[in-house]
Each structure stands twice: as C-alpha cells, then as structure tokens.
PDB file of C-alpha atoms in Angstrom:
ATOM      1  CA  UNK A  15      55.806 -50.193 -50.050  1.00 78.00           C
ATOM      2  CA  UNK A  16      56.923 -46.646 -49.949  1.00 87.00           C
ATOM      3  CA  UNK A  17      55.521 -46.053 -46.247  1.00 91.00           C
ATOM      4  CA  UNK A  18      59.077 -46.599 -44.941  1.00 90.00           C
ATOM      5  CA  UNK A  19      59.868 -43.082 -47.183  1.00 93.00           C
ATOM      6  CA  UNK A  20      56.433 -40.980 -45.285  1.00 95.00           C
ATOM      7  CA  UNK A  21      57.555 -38.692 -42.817  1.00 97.00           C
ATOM      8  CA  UNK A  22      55.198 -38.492 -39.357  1.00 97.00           C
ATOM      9  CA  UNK A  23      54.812 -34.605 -40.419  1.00 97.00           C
ATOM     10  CA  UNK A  24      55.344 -32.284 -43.487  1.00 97.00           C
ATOM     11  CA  UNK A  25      55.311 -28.695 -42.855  1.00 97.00           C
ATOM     12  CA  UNK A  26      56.781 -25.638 -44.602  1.00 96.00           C
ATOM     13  CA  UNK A  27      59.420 -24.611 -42.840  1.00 97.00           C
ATOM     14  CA  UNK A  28      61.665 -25.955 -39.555  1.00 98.00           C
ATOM     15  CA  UNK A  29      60.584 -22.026 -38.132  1.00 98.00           C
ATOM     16  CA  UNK A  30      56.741 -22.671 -38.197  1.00 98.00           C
ATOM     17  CA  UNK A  31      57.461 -25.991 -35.547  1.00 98.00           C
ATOM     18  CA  UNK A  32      55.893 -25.661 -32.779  1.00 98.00           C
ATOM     19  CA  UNK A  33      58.517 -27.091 -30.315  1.00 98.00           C
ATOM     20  CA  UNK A  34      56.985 -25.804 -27.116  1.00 98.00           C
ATOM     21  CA  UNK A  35      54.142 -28.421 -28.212  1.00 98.00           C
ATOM     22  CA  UNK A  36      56.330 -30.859 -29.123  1.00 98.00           C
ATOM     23  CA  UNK A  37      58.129 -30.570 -25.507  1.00 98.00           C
ATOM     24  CA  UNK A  38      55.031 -30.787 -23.542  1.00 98.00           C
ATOM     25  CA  UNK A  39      54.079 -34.068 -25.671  1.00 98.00           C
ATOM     26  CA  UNK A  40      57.289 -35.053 -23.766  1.00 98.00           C
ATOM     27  CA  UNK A  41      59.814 -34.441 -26.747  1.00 98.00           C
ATOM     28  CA  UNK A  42      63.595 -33.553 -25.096  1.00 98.00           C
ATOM     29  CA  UNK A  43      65.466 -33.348 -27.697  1.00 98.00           C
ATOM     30  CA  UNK A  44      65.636 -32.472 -31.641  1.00 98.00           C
ATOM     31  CA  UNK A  45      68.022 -33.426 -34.527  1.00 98.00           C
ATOM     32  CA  UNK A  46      68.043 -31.217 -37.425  1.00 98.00           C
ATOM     33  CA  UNK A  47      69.702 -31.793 -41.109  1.00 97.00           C
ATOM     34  CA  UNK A  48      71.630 -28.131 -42.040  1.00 97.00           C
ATOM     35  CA  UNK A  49      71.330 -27.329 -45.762  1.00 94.00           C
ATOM     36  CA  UNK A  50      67.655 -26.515 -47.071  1.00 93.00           C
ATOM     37  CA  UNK A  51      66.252 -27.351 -43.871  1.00 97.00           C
ATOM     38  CA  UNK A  52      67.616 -24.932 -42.045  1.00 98.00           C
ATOM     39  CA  UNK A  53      69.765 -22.454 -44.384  1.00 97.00           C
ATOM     40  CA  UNK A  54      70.715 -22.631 -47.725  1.00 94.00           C
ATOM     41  CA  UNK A  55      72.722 -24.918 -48.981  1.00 90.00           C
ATOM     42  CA  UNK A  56      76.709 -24.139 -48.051  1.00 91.00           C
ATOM     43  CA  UNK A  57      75.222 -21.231 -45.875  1.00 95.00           C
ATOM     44  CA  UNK A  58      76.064 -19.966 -42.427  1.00 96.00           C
ATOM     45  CA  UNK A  59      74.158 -20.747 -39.418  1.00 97.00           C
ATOM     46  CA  UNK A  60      71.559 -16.832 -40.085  1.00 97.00           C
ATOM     47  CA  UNK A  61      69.785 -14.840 -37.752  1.00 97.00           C
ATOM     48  CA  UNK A  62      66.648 -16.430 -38.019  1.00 97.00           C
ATOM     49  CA  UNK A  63      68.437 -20.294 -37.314  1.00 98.00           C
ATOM     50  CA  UNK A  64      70.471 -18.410 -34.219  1.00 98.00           C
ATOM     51  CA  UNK A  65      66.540 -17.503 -33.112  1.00 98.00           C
ATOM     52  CA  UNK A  66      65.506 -20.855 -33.582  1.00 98.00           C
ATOM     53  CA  UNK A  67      67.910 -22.375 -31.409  1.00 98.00           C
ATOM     54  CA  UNK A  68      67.691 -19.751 -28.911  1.00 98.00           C
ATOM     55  CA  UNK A  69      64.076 -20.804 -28.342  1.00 98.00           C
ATOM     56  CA  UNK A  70      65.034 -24.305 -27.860  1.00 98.00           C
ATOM     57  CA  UNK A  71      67.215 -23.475 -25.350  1.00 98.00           C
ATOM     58  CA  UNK A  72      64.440 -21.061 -23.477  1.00 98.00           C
ATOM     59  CA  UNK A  73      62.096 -24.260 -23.720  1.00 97.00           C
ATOM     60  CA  UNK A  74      64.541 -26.841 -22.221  1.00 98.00           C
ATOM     61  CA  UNK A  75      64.841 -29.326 -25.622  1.00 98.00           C
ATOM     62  CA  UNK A  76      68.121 -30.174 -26.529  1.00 98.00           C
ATOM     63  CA  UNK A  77      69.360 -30.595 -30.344  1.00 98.00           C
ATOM     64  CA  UNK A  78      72.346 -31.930 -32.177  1.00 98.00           C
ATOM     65  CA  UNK A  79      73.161 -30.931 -36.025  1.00 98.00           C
ATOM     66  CA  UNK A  80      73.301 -34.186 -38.262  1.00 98.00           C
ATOM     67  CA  UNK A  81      74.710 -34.447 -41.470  1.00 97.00           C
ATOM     68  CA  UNK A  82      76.908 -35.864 -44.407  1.00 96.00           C
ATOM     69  CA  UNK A  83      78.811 -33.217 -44.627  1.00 95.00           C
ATOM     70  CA  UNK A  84      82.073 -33.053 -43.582  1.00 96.00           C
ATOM     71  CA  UNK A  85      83.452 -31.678 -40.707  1.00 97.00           C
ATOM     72  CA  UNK A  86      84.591 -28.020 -41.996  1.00 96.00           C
ATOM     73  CA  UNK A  87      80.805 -27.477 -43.334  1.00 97.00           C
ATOM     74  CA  UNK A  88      79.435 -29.050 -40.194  1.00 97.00           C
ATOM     75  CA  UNK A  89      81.620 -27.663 -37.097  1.00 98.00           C
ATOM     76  CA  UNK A  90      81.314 -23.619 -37.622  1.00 98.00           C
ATOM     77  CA  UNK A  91      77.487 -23.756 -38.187  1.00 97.00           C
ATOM     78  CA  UNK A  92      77.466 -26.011 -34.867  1.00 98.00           C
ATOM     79  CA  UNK A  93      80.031 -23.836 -32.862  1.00 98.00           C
ATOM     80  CA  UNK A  94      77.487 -20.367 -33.891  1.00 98.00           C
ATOM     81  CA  UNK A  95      74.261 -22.601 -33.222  1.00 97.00           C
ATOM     82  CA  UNK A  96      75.771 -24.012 -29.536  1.00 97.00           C
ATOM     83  CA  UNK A  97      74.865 -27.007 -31.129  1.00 98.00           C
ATOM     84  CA  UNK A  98      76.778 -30.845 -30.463  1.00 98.00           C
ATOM     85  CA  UNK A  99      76.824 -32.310 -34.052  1.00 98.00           C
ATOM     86  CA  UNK A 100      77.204 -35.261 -35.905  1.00 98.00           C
ATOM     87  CA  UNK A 101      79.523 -35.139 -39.360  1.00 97.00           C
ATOM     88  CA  UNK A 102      79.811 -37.731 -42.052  1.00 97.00           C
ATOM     89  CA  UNK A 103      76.821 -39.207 -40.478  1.00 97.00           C
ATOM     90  CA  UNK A 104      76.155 -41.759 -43.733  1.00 97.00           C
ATOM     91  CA  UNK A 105      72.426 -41.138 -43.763  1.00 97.00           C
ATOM     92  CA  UNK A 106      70.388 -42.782 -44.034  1.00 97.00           C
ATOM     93  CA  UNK A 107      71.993 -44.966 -42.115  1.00 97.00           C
ATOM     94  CA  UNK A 108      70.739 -44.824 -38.619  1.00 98.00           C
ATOM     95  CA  UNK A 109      74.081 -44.926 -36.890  1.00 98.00           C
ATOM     96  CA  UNK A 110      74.476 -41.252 -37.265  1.00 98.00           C
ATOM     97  CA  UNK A 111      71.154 -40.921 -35.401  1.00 98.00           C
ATOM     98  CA  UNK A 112      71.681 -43.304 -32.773  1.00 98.00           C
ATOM     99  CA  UNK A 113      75.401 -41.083 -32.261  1.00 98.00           C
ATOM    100  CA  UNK A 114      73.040 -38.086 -32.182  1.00 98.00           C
ATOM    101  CA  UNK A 115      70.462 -38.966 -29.586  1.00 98.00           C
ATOM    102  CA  UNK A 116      73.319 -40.519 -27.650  1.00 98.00           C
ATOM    103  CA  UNK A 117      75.140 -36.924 -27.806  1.00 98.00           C
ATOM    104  CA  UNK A 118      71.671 -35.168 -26.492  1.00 98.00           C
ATOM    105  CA  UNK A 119      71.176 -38.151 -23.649  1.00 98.00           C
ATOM    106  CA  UNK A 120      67.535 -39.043 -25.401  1.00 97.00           C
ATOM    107  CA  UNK A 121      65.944 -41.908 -27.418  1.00 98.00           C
ATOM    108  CA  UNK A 122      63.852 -42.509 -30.339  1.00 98.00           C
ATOM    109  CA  UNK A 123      60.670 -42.137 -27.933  1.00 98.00           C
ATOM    110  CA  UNK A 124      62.082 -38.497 -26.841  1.00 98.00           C
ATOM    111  CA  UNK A 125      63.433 -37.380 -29.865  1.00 98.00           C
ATOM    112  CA  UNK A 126      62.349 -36.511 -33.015  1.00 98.00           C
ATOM    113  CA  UNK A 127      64.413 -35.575 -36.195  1.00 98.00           C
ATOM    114  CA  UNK A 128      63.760 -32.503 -39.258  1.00 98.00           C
ATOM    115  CA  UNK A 129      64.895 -32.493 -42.388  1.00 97.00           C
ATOM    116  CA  UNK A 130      64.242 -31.411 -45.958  1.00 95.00           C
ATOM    117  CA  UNK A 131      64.798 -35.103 -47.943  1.00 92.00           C
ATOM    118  CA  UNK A 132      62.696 -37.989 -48.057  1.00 93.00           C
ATOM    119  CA  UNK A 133      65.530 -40.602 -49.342  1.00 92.00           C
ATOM    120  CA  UNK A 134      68.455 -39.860 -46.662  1.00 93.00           C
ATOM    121  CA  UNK A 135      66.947 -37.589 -44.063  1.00 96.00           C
ATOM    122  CA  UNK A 136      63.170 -39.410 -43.135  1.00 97.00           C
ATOM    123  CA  UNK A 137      63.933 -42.270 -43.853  1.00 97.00           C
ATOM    124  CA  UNK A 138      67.520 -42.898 -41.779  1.00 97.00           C
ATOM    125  CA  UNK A 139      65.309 -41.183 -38.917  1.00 98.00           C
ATOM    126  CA  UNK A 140      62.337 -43.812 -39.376  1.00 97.00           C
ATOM    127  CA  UNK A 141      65.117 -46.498 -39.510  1.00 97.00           C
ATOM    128  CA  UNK A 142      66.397 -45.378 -36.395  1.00 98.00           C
ATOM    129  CA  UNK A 143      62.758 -45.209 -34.767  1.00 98.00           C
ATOM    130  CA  UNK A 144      62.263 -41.795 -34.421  1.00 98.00           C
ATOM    131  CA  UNK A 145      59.226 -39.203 -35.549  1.00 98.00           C
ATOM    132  CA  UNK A 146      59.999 -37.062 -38.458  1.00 98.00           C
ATOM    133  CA  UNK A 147      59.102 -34.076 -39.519  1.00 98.00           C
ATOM    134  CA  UNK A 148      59.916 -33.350 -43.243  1.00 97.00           C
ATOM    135  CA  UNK A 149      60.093 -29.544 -44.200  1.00 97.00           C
ATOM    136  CA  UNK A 150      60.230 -28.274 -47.737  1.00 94.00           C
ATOM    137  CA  UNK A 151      63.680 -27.169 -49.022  1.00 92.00           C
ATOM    138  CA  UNK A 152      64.459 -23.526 -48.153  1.00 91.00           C
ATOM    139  CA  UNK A 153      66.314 -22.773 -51.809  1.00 77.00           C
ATOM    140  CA  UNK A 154      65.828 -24.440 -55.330  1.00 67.00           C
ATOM    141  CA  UNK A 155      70.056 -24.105 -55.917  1.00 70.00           C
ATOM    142  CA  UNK A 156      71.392 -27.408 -55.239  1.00 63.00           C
ATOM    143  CA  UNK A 157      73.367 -30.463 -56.370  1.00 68.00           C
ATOM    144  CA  UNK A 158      72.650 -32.283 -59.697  1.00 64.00           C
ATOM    145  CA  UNK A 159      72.228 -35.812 -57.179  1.00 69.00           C
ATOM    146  CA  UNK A 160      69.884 -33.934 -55.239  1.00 71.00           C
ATOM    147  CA  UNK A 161      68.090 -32.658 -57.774  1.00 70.00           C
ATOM    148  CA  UNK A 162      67.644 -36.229 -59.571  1.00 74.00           C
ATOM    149  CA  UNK A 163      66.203 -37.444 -56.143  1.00 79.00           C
ATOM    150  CA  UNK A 164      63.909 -34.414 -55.805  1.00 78.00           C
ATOM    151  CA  UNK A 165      61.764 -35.883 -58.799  1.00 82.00           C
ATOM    152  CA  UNK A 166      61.502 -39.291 -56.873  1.00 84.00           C
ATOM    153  CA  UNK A 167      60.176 -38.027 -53.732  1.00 89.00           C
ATOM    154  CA  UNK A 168      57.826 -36.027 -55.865  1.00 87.00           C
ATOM    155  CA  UNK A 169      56.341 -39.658 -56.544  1.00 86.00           C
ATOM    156  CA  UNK A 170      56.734 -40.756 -53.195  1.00 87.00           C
ATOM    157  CA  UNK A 171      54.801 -37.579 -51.831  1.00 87.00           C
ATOM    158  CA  UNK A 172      52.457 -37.438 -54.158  1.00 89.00           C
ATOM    159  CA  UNK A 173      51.301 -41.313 -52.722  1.00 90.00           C
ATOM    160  CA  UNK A 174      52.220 -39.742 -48.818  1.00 91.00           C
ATOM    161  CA  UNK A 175      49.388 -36.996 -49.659  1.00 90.00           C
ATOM    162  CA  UNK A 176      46.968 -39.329 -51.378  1.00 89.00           C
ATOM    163  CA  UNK A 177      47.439 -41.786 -48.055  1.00 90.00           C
ATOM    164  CA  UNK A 178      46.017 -38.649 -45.869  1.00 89.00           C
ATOM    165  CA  UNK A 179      43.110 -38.272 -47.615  1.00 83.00           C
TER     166      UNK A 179
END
C-alpha cells in the first residue's frame, strides 16, 4: 500500500549522485526539486549547486528545475543554474513532469527525477514513470505543512527501510 510513496533510491545529498553512472546506465536527462534538495529553502542557486550543474553539463545530461513555486522563486535560481524550469508544477501531479522531460527532449525511461519529499516530489515522479532518487532535506527551517508531512513520511520510510532488509 505505501509502495507507490518508496523512492527507487535514498541517498544523503543530490551532491553525492553519481551522475556520470547514471549517464552511462543510459540516463540523459535529470529533474531536480529546488528547496532542501538542492539549497535551502527560499535560497539562491550556491556555489556548490552552480558545481553541480556544471558537471552535468561536462557529462552531456540535461536537467530542468521543477517545482510549486512560483515563477519569481523559480526563474532566477534557473537563469544562474542555465537550467529550463518548470513553475507551479502542481506536484504531485505528473503533468509538471511530463512538461519537464518534454522541455529536456527525454522520457520516463531516460530520465530520472531528485527530490527531498516523499508525498509531492517521489511520488508525482513515480506517477509519471520515472526513477527517483529521494535525498534528505538540506535544512530543518521550513513550513508548518511541510513539517506536518515530514512526520508521515517518517512512517512511510520507516516501512521503505524495513522492505530492504
């Protein structure tokens, strides 16, 4: 019953993926959530998320930003990453997904998604038939309806561990 919640992956951190692997597995292209998977919440696009993207671009994936926010959040973070991005997306709805692999040319075979939430992020992306890879939120700080839905997935994980063995 709460399978549809598991991610395909859960690592620390979107900067310990190993996307050189992922690319010769035949991944081409990568769609990340923004706050606490890749900066903290409200942040700017950092140093160490400039680096990130750089690397993609060395390796040949593409990647497109995906997220509720709105458009003034979404848009500077995108313009600093050189990143095509999806605002408002509704997640976890899977049209926002399906308007991001369409932006990076790709499919749910050749592209995989990132994010830090099991309820909106992993589970849009497994609606939308791609692999996911959940990462563990970068700062404690956020919203009161995140932080409600933060003791849910602690359930749901809990189960996604236990299923692993």
């Amino acid at each position: 019953m709460l399978e549809c919640f598991y991610p395909d992956e859960y690592l620390d951190s979107a900067y310990v993926i190993d996307f050189q692997a992922l690319y010769d597995k035949g991944y081409r292209g990568v769609l990340f959530d923004v706050d606490n998977t890749l900066v903290p919440h409200g942040a700017p696009a950092d140093r160490r998320a400039l680096a990130l993207f750089a690397d993609l671009r060395d390796i040949g994936m593409k990647y497109c930003l995906i997220s509720n926010n709105q458009r003034p959040r979404v848009q500077p973070f995108a313009e600093a990453a050189e990143a095509v991005f999806v605002e408002n997306a509704h997640k976890p709805s899977p049209a926002g997904y399906r308007k991001g692999m369409e932006l990076l040319g790709c499919t749910p075979k050749n592209c995989l998604f990132v994010g830090d939430q099991l309820f909106t992020d992993v589970w849009g992306a497994k609606k939308a038939g791609m692999h996911t890879i959940l990462v563990k939120p970068i700062h404690p700080k956020e919203e009161i309806q995140i932080v409600l839905k933060r003791r849910l997935e602690k359930i749901v994980l809990y189960f996604y561990k236990k299923s692993l063995g």
